[in-house]
Coordinates of C-alpha atoms in Angstrom, one line a residue:
Chain Q
M830 CA 0.0 0.0 0.0
A831 CA 2.7 2.4 1.0
T832 CA 4.8 1.5 -2.1
R833 CA 1.9 2.2 -4.3
S834 CA 1.5 5.7 -2.9
V835 CA 5.2 6.2 -3.2
R836 CA 5.0 5.3 -6.9
E837 CA 2.1 7.5 -7.4
L838 CA 3.8 10.4 -5.8
E839 CA 7.0 9.8 -7.8
K840 CA 4.9 9.8 -11.0
Q841 CA 3.3 13.1 -9.9
I842 CA 6.6 14.6 -9.1
E843 CA 8.0 13.6 -12.5
E844 CA 5.0 15.2 -14.2
L845 CA 5.3 18.4 -12.0
R846 CA 9.1 18.6 -12.8
Y847 CA 8.3 18.3 -16.5
E848 CA 5.7 21.1 -16.2
A849 CA 8.0 23.3 -14.2
N850 CA 10.7 23.0 -16.9
T851 CA 8.5 23.8 -19.9
E852 CA 8.8 27.2 -21.5
R853 CA 5.9 29.5 -21.0
V854 CA 5.1 32.8 -22.8
K855 CA 3.4 35.9 -21.4
V856 CA -0.3 36.0 -21.4
S857 CA -0.2 39.3 -23.3
Q858 CA 1.8 37.7 -26.2
S859 CA -0.4 34.6 -26.3
C860 CA -3.6 36.7 -26.4
K861 CA -2.2 39.0 -29.0
E862 CA -1.5 36.0 -31.3
L863 CA -5.0 34.6 -30.6
M864 CA -6.6 38.0 -31.6
D865 CA -4.4 38.3 -34.7
Y866 CA -5.6 34.9 -35.8
C867 CA -9.2 35.9 -35.4
E868 CA -8.5 39.1 -37.3
S869 CA -6.7 37.4 -40.2
H870 CA -9.3 34.7 -40.7
A871 CA -12.4 36.9 -40.1
S872 CA -13.2 37.0 -43.8
Q873 CA -13.5 33.2 -43.9
D874 CA -15.9 33.1 -41.0
Y875 CA -19.5 32.7 -42.3
F876 CA -20.8 33.8 -38.9
L877 CA -19.1 37.2 -39.0
Y878 CA -19.7 38.4 -42.5
K879 CA -22.5 38.4 -44.9
T880 CA -20.4 36.7 -47.7
D881 CA -21.5 36.4 -51.2
K882 CA -20.3 32.9 -51.2
T883 CA -23.3 30.6 -51.4
N884 CA -24.1 28.9 -48.2
P885 CA -26.0 25.8 -49.1
F886 CA -27.9 25.8 -45.9
K887 CA -29.2 29.3 -46.4
E888 CA -30.5 28.7 -49.9
S889 CA -34.3 28.1 -49.7
R890 CA -35.1 24.7 -51.1
S891 CA -37.4 24.2 -54.0
P892 CA -39.4 27.4 -53.9
C893 CA -43.1 26.6 -53.7
V894 CA -44.6 27.2 -57.0
V895 CA -48.4 27.3 -56.8
L896 CA -50.3 27.0 -60.1
Chain J
M1345 CA 13.3 -3.7 12.8
A1346 CA 9.7 -3.5 11.4
S1347 CA 9.3 -0.1 13.0
D1348 CA 12.5 1.2 11.4
K1349 CA 11.3 0.1 8.0
N1350 CA 7.9 1.8 8.6
S1351 CA 9.5 5.0 9.7
N1352 CA 11.8 5.0 6.6
R1353 CA 8.8 4.5 4.4
Y1354 CA 7.1 7.3 6.2
D1355 CA 10.1 9.6 5.7
T1356 CA 10.2 8.8 2.0
L1357 CA 6.5 9.6 1.6
E1358 CA 6.9 12.8 3.6
N1359 CA 9.9 13.9 1.5
L1360 CA 8.1 13.1 -1.7
R1361 CA 5.1 15.0 -0.6
K1362 CA 7.2 18.0 0.4
E1363 CA 8.9 17.9 -3.0
A1364 CA 5.6 17.8 -4.8
E1365 CA 4.3 20.7 -2.7
Q1366 CA 7.5 22.8 -3.5
L1367 CA 7.1 22.1 -7.3
R1368 CA 3.5 23.1 -7.2
K1369 CA 4.4 26.4 -5.4
K1370 CA 7.1 27.0 -8.0
L1371 CA 4.6 26.4 -10.8
Q1372 CA 2.1 28.8 -9.2
A1373 CA 4.8 31.5 -8.9
D1374 CA 6.0 31.1 -12.5
R1375 CA 2.5 31.2 -13.9
K1376 CA 1.7 34.3 -11.8
N1377 CA 4.8 36.2 -13.2
L1378 CA 3.7 35.7 -16.7
N1379 CA 0.1 36.8 -16.0
D1380 CA 0.6 40.3 -17.3
A1381 CA -2.6 40.9 -19.2
E1382 CA -6.2 39.9 -19.6
L1383 CA -7.7 38.7 -22.9
F1384 CA -11.1 40.5 -22.5
V1385 CA -9.4 43.8 -21.6
M1386 CA -7.1 43.6 -24.6
G1387 CA -10.0 42.5 -26.8
K1388 CA -12.3 45.4 -25.8
K1389 CA -9.5 47.9 -26.4
S1390 CA -8.7 46.8 -29.9
E1391 CA -11.9 45.8 -31.5
G1392 CA -14.2 48.3 -33.2
G1393 CA -17.6 46.8 -32.7
S1394 CA -19.0 43.5 -31.6
P1395 CA -19.9 41.1 -34.4
S1396 CA -23.6 41.0 -35.3
I1397 CA -24.9 37.5 -35.4
Q1398 CA -27.7 36.6 -37.7
V1399 CA -28.2 33.0 -37.3
R1400 CA -31.4 31.0 -37.4
C1401 CA -32.4 27.4 -37.6
R1402 CA -32.3 26.2 -41.2
R1403 CA -33.1 22.5 -40.9
I1404 CA -34.8 20.3 -38.4
L1405 CA -33.8 16.6 -38.5
K1406 CA -36.6 14.5 -37.1
G1407 CA -36.4 10.8 -36.8
H1408 CA -34.9 9.6 -33.5
T1409 CA -37.3 8.3 -30.9
G1410 CA -35.0 9.0 -28.0
K1411 CA -32.7 11.7 -26.8
V1412 CA -30.0 12.6 -29.3
L1413 CA -26.7 12.2 -27.4
D1414 CA -24.0 12.9 -30.0
M1415 CA -23.5 13.9 -33.6
D1416 CA -20.6 14.3 -36.1
W1417 CA -20.2 15.9 -39.5
S1418 CA -18.7 14.1 -42.5
L1419 CA -15.8 15.8 -44.1
D1420 CA -18.1 16.2 -47.2
K1421 CA -19.7 19.0 -45.2
R1422 CA -23.2 17.7 -45.8
R1423 CA -23.7 14.3 -44.1
I1424 CA -24.3 14.0 -40.4
V1425 CA -24.2 10.9 -38.2
S1426 CA -26.2 11.1 -34.9
S1427 CA -26.6 8.6 -32.1
S1428 CA -29.4 8.4 -29.6
Q1429 CA -30.6 6.9 -26.3
D1430 CA -32.9 4.7 -28.4
G1431 CA -29.9 2.7 -29.6
K1432 CA -30.1 4.0 -33.1
I1433 CA -27.4 5.6 -35.3
L1434 CA -28.8 7.6 -38.2
V1435 CA -26.9 9.0 -41.1
W1436 CA -28.5 12.2 -42.6
D1437 CA -28.0 14.4 -45.6
G1438 CA -28.0 17.8 -44.0
F1439 CA -29.0 19.6 -47.2
T1440 CA -32.1 17.6 -47.9
T1441 CA -32.8 16.3 -44.3
N1442 CA -33.2 12.8 -45.8
K1443 CA -32.1 9.8 -43.7
E1444 CA -29.6 7.8 -45.7
Q1445 CA -28.9 4.9 -43.3
A1446 CA -30.1 3.6 -40.0
I1447 CA -28.2 1.2 -37.7
S1448 CA -29.8 -0.4 -34.6
L1449 CA -27.5 -1.3 -31.8
P1450 CA -28.4 -3.9 -29.2
T1451 CA -27.5 -1.3 -26.6
T1452 CA -29.3 1.9 -25.5
W1453 CA -27.5 5.2 -24.7
V1454 CA -25.1 5.5 -27.5
N1455 CA -23.1 8.3 -26.0
A1456 CA -20.7 8.9 -28.8
C1457 CA -20.5 8.7 -32.5
A1458 CA -17.9 9.8 -35.1
Y1459 CA -17.6 9.9 -38.9
A1460 CA -14.4 8.5 -40.4
P1461 CA -12.4 11.0 -42.5
S1462 CA -13.0 9.0 -45.7
G1463 CA -16.8 9.0 -45.0
G1464 CA -16.8 5.3 -45.5
S1465 CA -17.5 4.3 -41.9
I1466 CA -18.7 5.5 -38.6
A1467 CA -17.7 4.6 -35.0
C1468 CA -20.0 4.6 -32.0
G1469 CA -20.1 3.5 -28.4
G1470 CA -21.9 4.0 -25.1
L1471 CA -23.1 1.9 -22.2
D1472 CA -21.9 -1.3 -23.9
N1473 CA -18.4 -0.2 -22.9
K1474 CA -17.3 -0.8 -26.5
C1475 CA -16.6 1.4 -29.5
S1476 CA -17.7 -0.3 -32.7
V1477 CA -17.0 0.6 -36.3
F1478 CA -19.6 0.1 -39.1
P1479 CA -19.1 0.5 -42.8
L1480 CA -21.5 2.8 -44.6
N1481 CA -23.2 2.0 -47.8
S1482 CA -21.4 3.9 -50.6
S1483 CA -24.5 4.7 -52.7
S1484 CA -27.2 7.0 -51.3
N1485 CA -29.8 4.8 -49.7
S1486 CA -32.6 7.4 -49.4
S1487 CA -34.7 5.5 -51.8
T1488 CA -34.5 2.2 -49.9
L1489 CA -35.8 3.7 -46.7
S1490 CA -39.6 3.2 -46.9
V1491 CA -40.6 5.9 -44.4
S1492 CA -41.3 9.5 -45.4
N1493 CA -38.3 11.3 -44.1
K1494 CA -39.7 14.5 -42.8
Q1495 CA -42.6 13.6 -40.6
N1496 CA -42.4 10.0 -39.4
P1497 CA -39.8 8.8 -37.0
V1498 CA -37.8 5.8 -38.1
S1499 CA -39.2 2.6 -36.6
S1500 CA -37.2 -0.5 -35.9
G1501 CA -37.4 -3.4 -38.3
P1502 CA -38.3 -2.8 -41.9
A1503 CA -36.8 0.7 -42.1
D1504 CA -33.3 -0.6 -41.2
T1505 CA -31.3 -1.3 -44.3
G1506 CA -30.3 -5.0 -44.0
A1507 CA -30.3 -4.9 -40.2
G1508 CA -28.9 -8.5 -40.0
T1509 CA -26.0 -7.9 -42.4
I1510 CA -25.0 -4.5 -40.8
M1511 CA -24.5 -6.2 -37.4
Q1512 CA -22.3 -8.9 -39.2
Q1513 CA -20.2 -6.1 -40.6
R1514 CA -19.7 -4.6 -37.2
K1515 CA -16.2 -4.4 -35.9
V1516 CA -15.6 -4.0 -32.2
V1517 CA -12.5 -1.9 -31.9
A1518 CA -12.3 -0.6 -28.3
M1519 CA -13.2 -2.3 -25.0
H1520 CA -13.2 -0.2 -21.8
T1521 CA -14.3 -1.2 -18.3
S1522 CA -17.0 1.5 -18.2
Y1523 CA -19.1 3.5 -20.6
I1524 CA -17.7 5.3 -23.7
S1525 CA -18.2 9.0 -23.4
A1526 CA -16.5 10.1 -26.6
C1527 CA -14.8 8.7 -29.6
T1528 CA -13.1 10.2 -32.6
F1529 CA -11.0 9.0 -35.5
T1530 CA -7.5 10.4 -35.7
H1531 CA -6.4 11.9 -39.0
S1532 CA -7.0 8.6 -40.7
D1533 CA -9.6 5.9 -40.8
Y1534 CA -7.2 3.5 -39.1
Q1535 CA -7.0 4.8 -35.5
I1536 CA -9.7 5.8 -33.0
L1537 CA -9.3 7.7 -29.7
T1538 CA -11.8 6.9 -27.0
A1539 CA -12.7 8.5 -23.7
S1540 CA -14.4 6.5 -21.0
G1541 CA -16.2 6.5 -17.7
D1542 CA -13.4 4.2 -16.5
S1543 CA -11.2 7.4 -16.2
T1544 CA -8.9 6.6 -19.0
C1545 CA -8.5 7.6 -22.7
A1546 CA -7.2 5.1 -25.2
L1547 CA -5.9 4.9 -28.7
W1548 CA -6.9 1.9 -30.8
D1549 CA -6.0 0.4 -34.1
V1550 CA -9.2 -0.1 -36.1
E1551 CA -8.0 -3.1 -38.2
S1552 CA -6.7 -5.3 -35.4
G1553 CA -8.7 -3.8 -32.5
Q1554 CA -5.4 -3.6 -30.6
L1555 CA -4.8 -1.1 -27.8
L1556 CA -2.0 1.2 -29.0
Q1557 CA -1.8 3.6 -26.1
S1558 CA -3.5 4.1 -22.8
F1559 CA -3.8 7.4 -21.0
H1560 CA -4.1 7.4 -17.2
G1561 CA -4.3 10.4 -15.0
H1562 CA -7.9 11.5 -14.5
Q1563 CA -9.3 10.7 -11.1
S1564 CA -12.8 10.2 -12.4
D1565 CA -14.9 9.7 -15.6
V1566 CA -13.5 11.3 -18.7
M1567 CA -16.3 13.0 -20.5
D1568 CA -14.7 14.3 -23.7
A1569 CA -11.5 14.2 -25.8
A1570 CA -10.4 16.2 -28.8
L1571 CA -7.5 15.8 -31.2
S1572 CA -5.3 18.7 -32.1
P1573 CA -6.4 20.4 -35.3
C1574 CA -2.7 20.7 -36.4
E1575 CA -1.8 18.4 -39.2
T1576 CA 1.4 17.3 -37.5
G1577 CA -0.2 17.5 -34.0
N1578 CA 0.4 14.7 -31.5
L1579 CA -1.6 16.2 -28.8
F1580 CA -5.1 15.8 -27.6
I1581 CA -7.1 17.2 -24.7
S1582 CA -9.5 15.6 -22.3
G1583 CA -11.9 16.8 -19.7
G1584 CA -13.6 14.9 -16.9
C1585 CA -15.7 14.7 -13.8
D1586 CA -12.6 15.4 -11.7
K1587 CA -12.9 19.0 -13.0
N1588 CA -9.5 18.6 -14.7
A1589 CA -8.7 19.5 -18.3
C1590 CA -5.6 17.6 -19.4
V1591 CA -3.3 17.9 -22.4
W1592 CA -1.7 14.6 -23.5
D1593 CA 1.2 13.7 -25.8
M1594 CA 0.0 10.7 -27.8
R1595 CA 3.5 9.4 -28.4
T1596 CA 4.6 9.3 -24.8
A1597 CA 1.1 8.8 -23.2
K1598 CA 2.1 11.5 -20.7
C1599 CA -0.1 14.3 -19.4
I1600 CA 2.0 17.3 -20.3
Q1601 CA -0.3 20.0 -18.9
S1602 CA -3.3 20.0 -16.7
F1603 CA -5.7 22.7 -15.5
Q1604 CA -8.2 22.6 -12.7
T1605 CA -10.2 25.8 -12.4
H1606 CA -13.7 24.6 -13.0
N1607 CA -16.1 24.1 -10.1
S1608 CA -17.8 21.1 -11.5
D1609 CA -17.6 18.3 -14.1
I1610 CA -16.2 19.3 -17.5
N1611 CA -18.5 17.9 -20.2
T1612 CA -16.8 19.1 -23.3
V1613 CA -13.4 20.1 -24.7
K1614 CA -12.7 21.8 -28.0
W1615 CA -9.6 23.2 -29.6
F1616 CA -9.3 26.8 -30.8
P1617 CA -8.4 26.7 -34.5
T1618 CA -4.7 27.5 -34.0
G1619 CA -4.2 24.5 -31.7
E1620 CA -2.6 26.7 -29.1
A1621 CA -5.6 27.1 -26.9
F1622 CA -8.8 25.2 -26.1
A1623 CA -12.2 25.7 -24.5
T1624 CA -14.0 23.6 -22.0
G1625 CA -17.7 23.6 -21.0
S1626 CA -18.8 22.6 -17.5
D1627 CA -21.7 21.8 -15.3
D1628 CA -20.8 24.9 -13.4
G1629 CA -22.4 26.9 -16.2
T1630 CA -19.2 28.4 -17.6
I1631 CA -17.1 28.0 -20.7
K1632 CA -13.4 28.6 -20.0
M1633 CA -10.5 29.0 -22.4
Y1634 CA -7.0 27.7 -21.6
D1635 CA -3.9 28.7 -23.4
L1636 CA -1.2 26.0 -23.8
R1637 CA 1.8 28.4 -24.1
A1638 CA 0.8 30.8 -21.4
D1639 CA -0.1 27.6 -19.4
R1640 CA -3.2 29.1 -17.7
E1641 CA -6.9 29.9 -18.0
I1642 CA -7.2 33.1 -20.1
A1643 CA -10.9 33.5 -20.4
C1644 CA -14.1 32.6 -18.7
Y1645 CA -17.4 33.0 -20.5
E1646 CA -20.2 33.4 -17.9
R1647 CA -23.1 35.6 -16.9
P1648 CA -25.1 35.7 -13.6
N1649 CA -28.2 34.7 -15.5
V1650 CA -26.6 31.8 -17.4
L1651 CA -26.8 29.1 -14.7
F1652 CA -27.2 25.9 -16.5
G1653 CA -24.5 23.4 -17.4
V1654 CA -22.8 23.5 -20.8
N1655 CA -22.8 20.2 -22.6
S1656 CA -21.0 21.1 -25.8
V1657 CA -18.8 23.9 -27.2
D1658 CA -17.4 24.8 -30.6
F1659 CA -15.7 27.7 -32.3
S1660 CA -16.6 29.5 -35.6
A1661 CA -14.0 29.2 -38.4
S1662 CA -11.9 32.2 -37.3
G1663 CA -12.3 31.4 -33.6
R1664 CA -13.9 34.8 -33.0
I1665 CA -17.1 33.2 -31.9
V1666 CA -17.6 30.5 -29.3
L1667 CA -20.9 28.7 -29.1
G1668 CA -22.2 26.6 -26.2
G1669 CA -25.1 24.2 -26.0
Y1670 CA -26.6 24.4 -22.6
N1671 CA -29.0 22.5 -20.3
D1672 CA -31.4 25.5 -20.5
Y1673 CA -32.2 24.4 -24.1
L1674 CA -30.4 27.3 -25.6
V1675 CA -27.3 27.9 -27.7
H1676 CA -25.5 30.9 -26.1
V1677 CA -23.2 32.7 -28.5
W1678 CA -20.1 34.5 -27.1
D1679 CA -17.5 36.9 -28.5
T1680 CA -14.2 34.9 -27.8
I1681 CA -12.0 37.9 -27.3
T1682 CA -14.2 40.4 -25.5
G1683 CA -16.2 37.9 -23.4
E1684 CA -19.5 39.5 -24.5
K1685 CA -22.5 37.4 -24.8
L1686 CA -23.8 38.1 -28.3
T1687 CA -27.0 36.3 -28.5
A1688 CA -29.0 33.2 -27.4
L1689 CA -30.6 30.9 -30.0
F1690 CA -34.0 29.4 -29.2
G1691 CA -35.5 26.3 -30.8
H1692 CA -34.8 23.1 -29.0
E1693 CA -37.4 21.9 -26.5
N1694 CA -35.0 20.1 -24.2
R1695 CA -31.3 20.1 -23.2
I1696 CA -28.8 20.4 -25.9
S1697 CA -26.4 17.5 -25.7
C1698 CA -24.1 18.1 -28.7
L1699 CA -23.0 21.0 -30.9
K1700 CA -20.6 20.9 -33.8
M1701 CA -19.5 23.3 -36.5
S1702 CA -19.5 21.9 -40.0
P1703 CA -16.0 21.3 -41.5
D1704 CA -16.2 24.4 -43.7
G1705 CA -17.7 26.6 -41.1
T1706 CA -20.9 27.4 -43.0
S1707 CA -23.2 26.1 -40.3
F1708 CA -23.4 24.2 -37.1
C1709 CA -25.6 21.4 -35.9
T1710 CA -27.1 20.8 -32.5
G1711 CA -28.6 17.6 -31.1
S1712 CA -31.0 17.6 -28.2
W1713 CA -32.9 15.5 -25.7
D1714 CA -36.0 16.6 -27.5
T1715 CA -35.0 13.9 -30.1
T1716 CA -34.3 16.3 -32.9
L1717 CA -31.2 17.8 -34.5
R1718 CA -31.1 21.3 -35.9
I1719 CA -28.8 22.9 -38.4
W1720 CA -28.2 26.6 -37.9
A1721 CA -26.6 29.1 -40.3

């Protein structure tokens, strides 16, 4: 029982050491890159712009022709 | 003698615990030092106006007789597979709302389903603790289904195309010791990643059914898993009932990052399009965004009047918009970078269980406990 918790703790410590040694960037830099991505891909986003590109789901299907 | 051994073991445990505590404190301090900005503050400063969302329900897919639990888009951007509590898997043509194929499983509560990248097969799993792969008929089968597709629900028996033969073609790929909560094909038809109530995720080879890699670390049921959108990505994320969101390296089976800031079960995880951040939705009513490189939570989408749990989240094509399917029957739409709630979409008559953007970003589909699926654009 004790050896199992020793093993578990050793595994946790190994993972914590790995995490502590990874390189991190500043939040401001990360957020800026996120925002830049949104900006540069905005024209491809069907939900942001009314594009002229046909959206098959928006097309009305077989218009009802009476008579 | 015995008491010496015991005290040695105790010392080792104590030392290890202290070391773990020290490492945690160091991590906390490092993360704090890099926390020099807030996404919403930056977002509000730079953006001109908030996006105006004009979305409405364009299609209603009726046919399931039980709660819809999961759905997936085909890469052909029109077909959809959905799974339900009634044990049925239905394949739909999203444009026409026709049902193309129906598969009846001997189990109820099919929690997860996924479309293979080639469109030639689907994977599904649930309370049977297994993930099975079924081949799909190549030609459109809408003519062979005798029921009228719009109004009548699909009944068992005659409507199933060759029910006997489809079960013979079933291939059981994954076996867990508890229910399957999520499944997805990797970037090919040959491997499947599963998440399970047995607190593990696993990677399987479809051909042989062999377990390729097993991911242990969660302390409770894993509710969702998502593969990195990067072509060369070897990472995936998972979220579970232990409130932890974990980032895993598929090659080493190690959890390389984990985040615990939710107050309740995490029901859904989804990558931001860059593969550098991801969102999680939880029973605590919030959607949170975590950044891998900043190694912390960078956003929390919440409102005092949005109280119900989130079951599914997804991003629009540019990532500017994040959508959540909630237990209050609504889709709440948020501006990713300012945190503003843009709108709420009405339509479903019961909890929304799944929500997914189409592969080309033209629309998104929601599935609900009200037995229908809806396509919005």
